[in-house]
Coordinates of C-alpha atoms in Angstrom, one line a residue:
M20 CA -29.4 -51.8 -33.9
L21 CA -31.3 -53.2 -30.9
R22 CA -34.3 -53.8 -33.0
C23 CA -32.2 -55.3 -35.8
G24 CA -30.7 -57.7 -33.3
Q25 CA -34.2 -58.7 -32.3
M26 CA -35.1 -59.3 -35.9
I27 CA -32.1 -61.6 -36.7
F28 CA -32.7 -63.6 -33.5
A29 CA -36.4 -63.8 -34.1
Q30 CA -35.6 -65.4 -37.5
A31 CA -33.4 -67.9 -35.7
L32 CA -36.2 -68.8 -33.3
V33 CA -38.6 -69.2 -36.2
C34 CA -36.2 -71.6 -37.9
R35 CA -35.8 -73.4 -34.5
H36 CA -39.4 -73.8 -33.6
L37 CA -41.5 -73.4 -36.8
G38 CA -39.1 -74.5 -39.5
R39 CA -37.4 -72.4 -42.2
D40 CA -40.2 -73.0 -44.7
W41 CA -42.9 -71.6 -42.3
R42 CA -44.7 -68.5 -43.6
W43 CA -47.1 -66.1 -41.9
I44 CA -50.5 -65.8 -43.5
K45 CA -52.7 -62.9 -42.4
G46 CA -55.9 -64.1 -40.6
K47 CA -54.7 -67.7 -40.4
R48 CA -54.8 -69.3 -37.0
Q49 CA -51.2 -69.9 -35.8
M50 CA -49.7 -72.7 -33.7
D51 CA -48.7 -72.1 -30.1
N52 CA -45.0 -72.0 -30.8
Y53 CA -45.6 -69.0 -33.0
F54 CA -47.0 -67.0 -30.1
N55 CA -44.2 -68.3 -27.9
V56 CA -41.7 -66.7 -30.3
L57 CA -43.6 -63.4 -30.3
N58 CA -43.8 -63.4 -26.5
A59 CA -40.0 -63.7 -26.4
F60 CA -39.7 -60.3 -28.0
I61 CA -42.7 -58.3 -26.7
D62 CA -41.8 -55.0 -25.0
K63 CA -42.0 -56.2 -21.5
K64 CA -39.0 -56.4 -19.2
D65 CA -39.5 -60.1 -18.4
S66 CA -39.5 -61.2 -22.0
Y67 CA -36.3 -63.1 -23.0
Y68 CA -35.2 -60.8 -25.8
S69 CA -37.2 -57.6 -25.1
I70 CA -35.6 -54.2 -25.8
H71 CA -35.5 -53.8 -22.0
Q72 CA -33.4 -56.9 -21.5
I73 CA -31.1 -56.0 -24.4
A74 CA -30.5 -52.5 -23.1
Q75 CA -29.9 -53.7 -19.5
M76 CA -27.6 -56.5 -20.5
G77 CA -25.7 -54.0 -22.7
V78 CA -24.6 -52.2 -19.5
G79 CA -22.4 -55.3 -18.8
E80 CA -20.8 -54.7 -22.2
G81 CA -19.9 -51.1 -21.4
K82 CA -22.9 -49.6 -23.1
S83 CA -25.0 -47.2 -21.1
I84 CA -28.8 -47.4 -21.6
G85 CA -29.5 -45.2 -24.6
Q86 CA -26.0 -45.4 -26.1
W87 CA -25.7 -46.6 -29.7
Y88 CA -24.8 -50.3 -30.3
G89 CA -22.7 -51.7 -33.1
P90 CA -23.4 -55.2 -34.6
N91 CA -20.8 -56.9 -32.4
T92 CA -22.2 -55.4 -29.2
V93 CA -25.8 -56.5 -29.9
A94 CA -24.5 -60.0 -30.9
Q95 CA -22.6 -60.3 -27.5
V96 CA -25.8 -59.2 -25.6
L97 CA -28.0 -61.7 -27.5
K98 CA -25.6 -64.5 -26.7
K99 CA -25.9 -63.8 -23.0
L100 CA -29.7 -63.5 -23.1
A101 CA -30.0 -66.8 -24.9
T102 CA -28.6 -68.6 -21.9
F103 CA -31.8 -67.9 -20.0
D104 CA -34.0 -69.2 -22.9
T105 CA -34.2 -72.9 -21.9
W106 CA -37.2 -73.3 -24.2
S107 CA -35.1 -72.7 -27.3
S108 CA -31.9 -74.3 -25.9
L109 CA -29.7 -72.6 -28.5
A110 CA -25.9 -72.7 -28.7
V111 CA -24.8 -69.1 -29.6
H112 CA -21.3 -68.6 -30.9
I113 CA -19.7 -65.2 -31.8
A114 CA -16.8 -65.8 -34.1
M115 CA -14.2 -63.1 -33.3
D116 CA -11.1 -62.0 -35.2
N117 CA -12.7 -62.9 -38.6
T118 CA -12.1 -66.6 -37.8
V119 CA -14.6 -69.4 -37.3
V120 CA -13.0 -72.3 -35.4
M121 CA -15.0 -75.5 -36.1
E122 CA -13.6 -77.3 -33.1
E123 CA -14.9 -74.6 -30.7
I124 CA -18.4 -74.8 -32.3
R125 CA -18.6 -78.6 -32.1
R126 CA -17.5 -78.5 -28.5
L127 CA -20.2 -75.8 -27.7
C128 CA -23.0 -77.6 -29.5
Q129 CA -22.2 -81.0 -28.1
S130 CA -21.5 -80.1 -24.5
N131 CA -23.9 -79.6 -21.6
F132 CA -26.7 -81.0 -23.6
S133 CA -27.9 -83.3 -20.9
C134 CA -27.8 -80.5 -18.4
A135 CA -30.6 -78.7 -20.3
G136 CA -32.8 -81.8 -19.7
A137 CA -36.5 -81.6 -20.3
A138 CA -36.5 -77.8 -20.0
A139 CA -35.1 -77.6 -23.5
F140 CA -38.1 -79.4 -24.9
P141 CA -41.2 -78.4 -22.9
A142 CA -44.6 -80.0 -23.6
V143 CA -43.0 -82.4 -26.1
E144 CA -46.2 -84.3 -26.8
S145 CA -48.2 -81.2 -27.9
D146 CA -45.3 -79.6 -29.8
L147 CA -44.4 -82.5 -32.1
L148 CA -47.1 -81.7 -34.7
Y149 CA -46.7 -78.0 -34.2
N150 CA -43.0 -78.3 -35.3
G151 CA -44.1 -80.2 -38.4
Y152 CA -42.2 -83.4 -37.6
P153 CA -43.7 -86.9 -37.2
E154 CA -43.5 -88.3 -33.7
E155 CA -40.5 -90.5 -34.3
A156 CA -38.5 -87.6 -35.7
G157 CA -39.4 -85.5 -32.6
V158 CA -38.1 -88.3 -30.3
R159 CA -34.8 -88.4 -32.2
D160 CA -34.5 -84.7 -31.9
R161 CA -34.9 -84.9 -28.2
L162 CA -32.2 -87.5 -28.0
S163 CA -29.8 -85.6 -30.3
L164 CA -26.4 -84.6 -29.0
W165 CA -26.4 -81.4 -31.0
K166 CA -27.8 -78.1 -29.7
P167 CA -29.1 -75.9 -32.6
L168 CA -26.4 -73.3 -33.4
V169 CA -26.8 -69.6 -34.0
L170 CA -23.5 -68.4 -35.5
L171 CA -22.9 -64.6 -35.6
I172 CA -19.8 -63.3 -37.2
P173 CA -19.0 -59.6 -36.6
L174 CA -16.9 -58.3 -39.5
R175 CA -15.4 -55.0 -40.7
L176 CA -15.2 -55.1 -44.5
G177 CA -13.3 -51.9 -45.0
L178 CA -12.2 -48.7 -43.2
T179 CA -14.9 -46.1 -44.1
E180 CA -16.8 -47.9 -46.8
I181 CA -17.2 -51.5 -47.9
N182 CA -14.3 -53.0 -49.9
E183 CA -15.7 -54.1 -53.3
A184 CA -13.7 -57.3 -53.2
Y185 CA -16.1 -58.7 -50.5
I186 CA -19.3 -58.0 -52.3
E187 CA -19.5 -61.3 -54.2
T188 CA -18.8 -63.3 -51.0
L189 CA -21.5 -61.4 -49.1
K190 CA -24.0 -62.2 -51.9
H191 CA -23.2 -65.9 -51.7
C192 CA -23.8 -65.8 -47.9
F193 CA -27.4 -64.7 -48.5
M194 CA -27.9 -67.8 -50.8
M195 CA -26.9 -70.3 -48.2
P196 CA -29.9 -72.2 -46.7
Q197 CA -28.4 -71.6 -43.2
S198 CA -28.4 -67.8 -43.7
L199 CA -30.1 -65.6 -41.1
G200 CA -29.2 -62.5 -42.9
V201 CA -27.0 -59.6 -41.9
I202 CA -27.3 -56.8 -39.4
G203 CA -25.6 -53.5 -40.2
G204 CA -26.8 -50.5 -42.1
K205 CA -25.8 -47.1 -43.5
P206 CA -23.9 -44.6 -41.3
N207 CA -26.1 -43.7 -38.3
S208 CA -29.0 -45.9 -39.5
A209 CA -29.2 -49.7 -38.7
H210 CA -31.0 -52.2 -41.0
Y211 CA -31.6 -55.9 -41.2
F212 CA -30.5 -57.3 -44.6
I213 CA -32.3 -60.4 -45.8
G214 CA -31.1 -60.7 -49.4
Y215 CA -30.1 -59.0 -52.6
V216 CA -31.2 -58.3 -56.1
G217 CA -28.4 -57.4 -58.6
E218 CA -26.3 -54.8 -56.9
E219 CA -28.9 -53.9 -54.3
L220 CA -29.5 -55.2 -50.8
I221 CA -33.0 -56.0 -49.6
Y222 CA -33.6 -54.9 -46.0
L223 CA -36.1 -54.3 -43.3
D224 CA -36.0 -50.9 -41.6
P225 CA -36.7 -50.7 -37.9
H226 CA -37.2 -47.0 -37.9
T227 CA -41.0 -47.2 -37.7
T228 CA -43.1 -45.9 -34.8
Q229 CA -46.3 -47.9 -34.0
P230 CA -48.5 -48.6 -31.1
A231 CA -47.3 -51.0 -28.4
V232 CA -48.8 -54.5 -28.6
E233 CA -50.6 -56.0 -25.6
P234 CA -51.8 -59.6 -25.2
N235 CA -55.5 -60.1 -25.2
E236 CA -57.5 -62.0 -22.6
S237 CA -56.8 -65.3 -24.3
G238 CA -53.1 -64.6 -24.2
C239 CA -52.7 -64.2 -27.9
L240 CA -51.0 -61.2 -29.5
P241 CA -52.4 -58.9 -32.3
D242 CA -49.6 -59.9 -34.6
E243 CA -49.9 -57.8 -37.8
S244 CA -47.4 -55.2 -36.7
F245 CA -44.7 -58.0 -36.3
H246 CA -44.8 -58.5 -40.1
C247 CA -44.2 -56.5 -43.2
Q248 CA -47.2 -54.5 -44.3
H249 CA -45.4 -53.2 -47.4
P250 CA -42.5 -54.5 -49.6
P251 CA -39.0 -54.4 -48.0
C252 CA -36.6 -51.6 -48.9
R253 CA -33.6 -51.6 -51.2
M254 CA -30.2 -49.9 -51.2
S255 CA -27.0 -50.1 -53.2
I256 CA -24.5 -52.5 -51.7
A257 CA -21.9 -49.7 -52.1
E258 CA -23.7 -47.7 -49.4
L259 CA -23.4 -50.4 -46.8
D260 CA -21.4 -49.4 -43.7
P261 CA -18.4 -51.8 -43.5
S262 CA -19.2 -52.8 -39.9
I263 CA -21.6 -55.7 -40.0
A264 CA -22.5 -59.1 -38.4
V265 CA -23.4 -62.1 -40.6
G266 CA -25.8 -64.7 -39.1
F267 CA -26.3 -68.4 -39.7
F268 CA -28.5 -71.0 -38.2
C269 CA -27.6 -74.7 -38.1
N270 CA -30.3 -76.9 -36.6
T271 CA -28.3 -80.1 -36.8
E272 CA -24.7 -81.2 -37.1
E273 CA -25.4 -82.1 -40.7
D274 CA -26.5 -78.5 -41.3
F275 CA -23.2 -77.2 -39.8
N276 CA -21.1 -79.7 -41.8
D277 CA -22.9 -78.6 -45.0
W278 CA -22.3 -74.9 -44.1
C279 CA -18.6 -75.6 -43.7
Q280 CA -18.4 -77.3 -47.1
Q281 CA -20.2 -74.3 -48.7
I282 CA -17.7 -71.8 -47.1
K283 CA -14.8 -73.9 -48.3
K284 CA -16.2 -73.9 -51.8
L285 CA -16.8 -70.2 -51.6
S286 CA -13.1 -69.6 -51.1
L287 CA -12.5 -71.1 -54.6
V288 CA -15.0 -68.8 -56.3
R289 CA -13.2 -66.4 -58.7
G290 CA -13.4 -62.8 -57.7
A291 CA -14.8 -63.6 -54.2
L292 CA -12.5 -62.5 -51.4
P293 CA -13.2 -64.5 -48.2
M294 CA -14.8 -62.3 -45.5
F295 CA -13.6 -64.6 -42.7
E296 CA -11.4 -67.7 -42.2
L297 CA -12.7 -71.2 -41.5
V298 CA -10.3 -73.4 -39.6
E299 CA -10.5 -76.7 -37.8
R300 CA -8.6 -75.7 -34.7
Q301 CA -7.7 -72.5 -33.0
P302 CA -4.6 -71.1 -34.7
S303 CA -1.4 -71.1 -32.6
H304 CA -1.0 -67.3 -33.0
F305 CA -4.3 -66.8 -31.1
S306 CA -3.9 -65.8 -27.5
N307 CA -5.3 -68.4 -25.1
P308 CA -6.9 -67.8 -21.7
D309 CA -3.6 -68.4 -19.9
V310 CA -2.2 -65.3 -21.5
L311 CA -4.7 -63.2 -19.5
N312 CA -4.6 -65.5 -16.4
L313 CA -8.2 -66.6 -17.1
T314 CA -9.8 -69.8 -16.3
P315 CA -12.1 -71.3 -19.1
D316 CA -15.4 -70.6 -17.4
S317 CA -18.2 -68.7 -19.2
S318 CA -17.6 -65.3 -17.5
D319 CA -13.9 -65.4 -18.4
A320 CA -14.8 -66.4 -22.0
D321 CA -16.8 -63.2 -22.2
R322 CA -14.0 -61.2 -20.9
L323 CA -11.6 -62.7 -23.4
E324 CA -14.0 -61.8 -26.3
R325 CA -14.2 -58.2 -25.1
F326 CA -10.4 -58.2 -24.9
F327 CA -10.3 -58.8 -28.7
D328 CA -13.3 -56.7 -29.6
S329 CA -12.3 -53.8 -31.7
E330 CA -15.6 -52.9 -33.2
D331 CA -16.1 -49.6 -31.4
E332 CA -12.5 -48.3 -31.8
D333 CA -12.2 -45.0 -33.5
F334 CA -10.2 -45.0 -36.7
E335 CA -8.2 -42.0 -37.7
I336 CA -7.0 -41.4 -41.3
L337 CA -3.5 -40.1 -41.3
S338 CA -2.4 -37.9 -44.2
L339 CA 1.2 -38.1 -45.0

């Protein structure tokens, strides 16, 4: 699950810095931003999203090093690590209680932008062409009041197996242009799901042992092992463990508004049971920070999220 968390976040960084249409071609010289993304995940303790950082940050979420993570736990850890990644300057939101509150996301993406300053856009002059934008578009991006959003929604779509009523909705999520895929898996085996064909999910399997990668003298990484050397795997949707986290990336406010409209339309699709609720404001029945005597700073927000986190609870089937 740690590696699956890296995969879904690496896809977010690719969309952020290289564009969703970017594709890797073996042997082709890549732009600097590409290697910056790779370096963020290399197996060294000082990389932003290295397996060392994820494991160490997980201790703060109550997970000892070596203990298994669920989708929600790895999402919470990645959210914390993203605060140190000033290069990407991402707004990471974890939607708890199966509810996405649009007001909270807008507040997150539109606040503290000026505080990030130039650190959010290093070496602007050299990066404009690398990102595939003309110069005037790059300047507008710098002056934008919206931080690119990574939205992760931990869900439980059944008790011991996935409820068939959610399958059509899950399929539609893969078709959205903002999709980052899904992290989850089969019991005791985590996968990163990137799409579907018919009644089968397409996934990448992190259970592959390979030599560690080291930068060469020029600072570039041998990158073939970061990419698929064979076709991705497939499995029946019915085999999916019900505990998952769905990911989306909205580079602009227009992307987010479009995503909201798609989710609203999805609720009207016949036979598609909504996996989560999309609301404008926080429902009144939600507890607010005052209930727990918390102030609304970032550390207390994390404590509040853990207060509602039920992913790792053990469920017991009672026979009557």
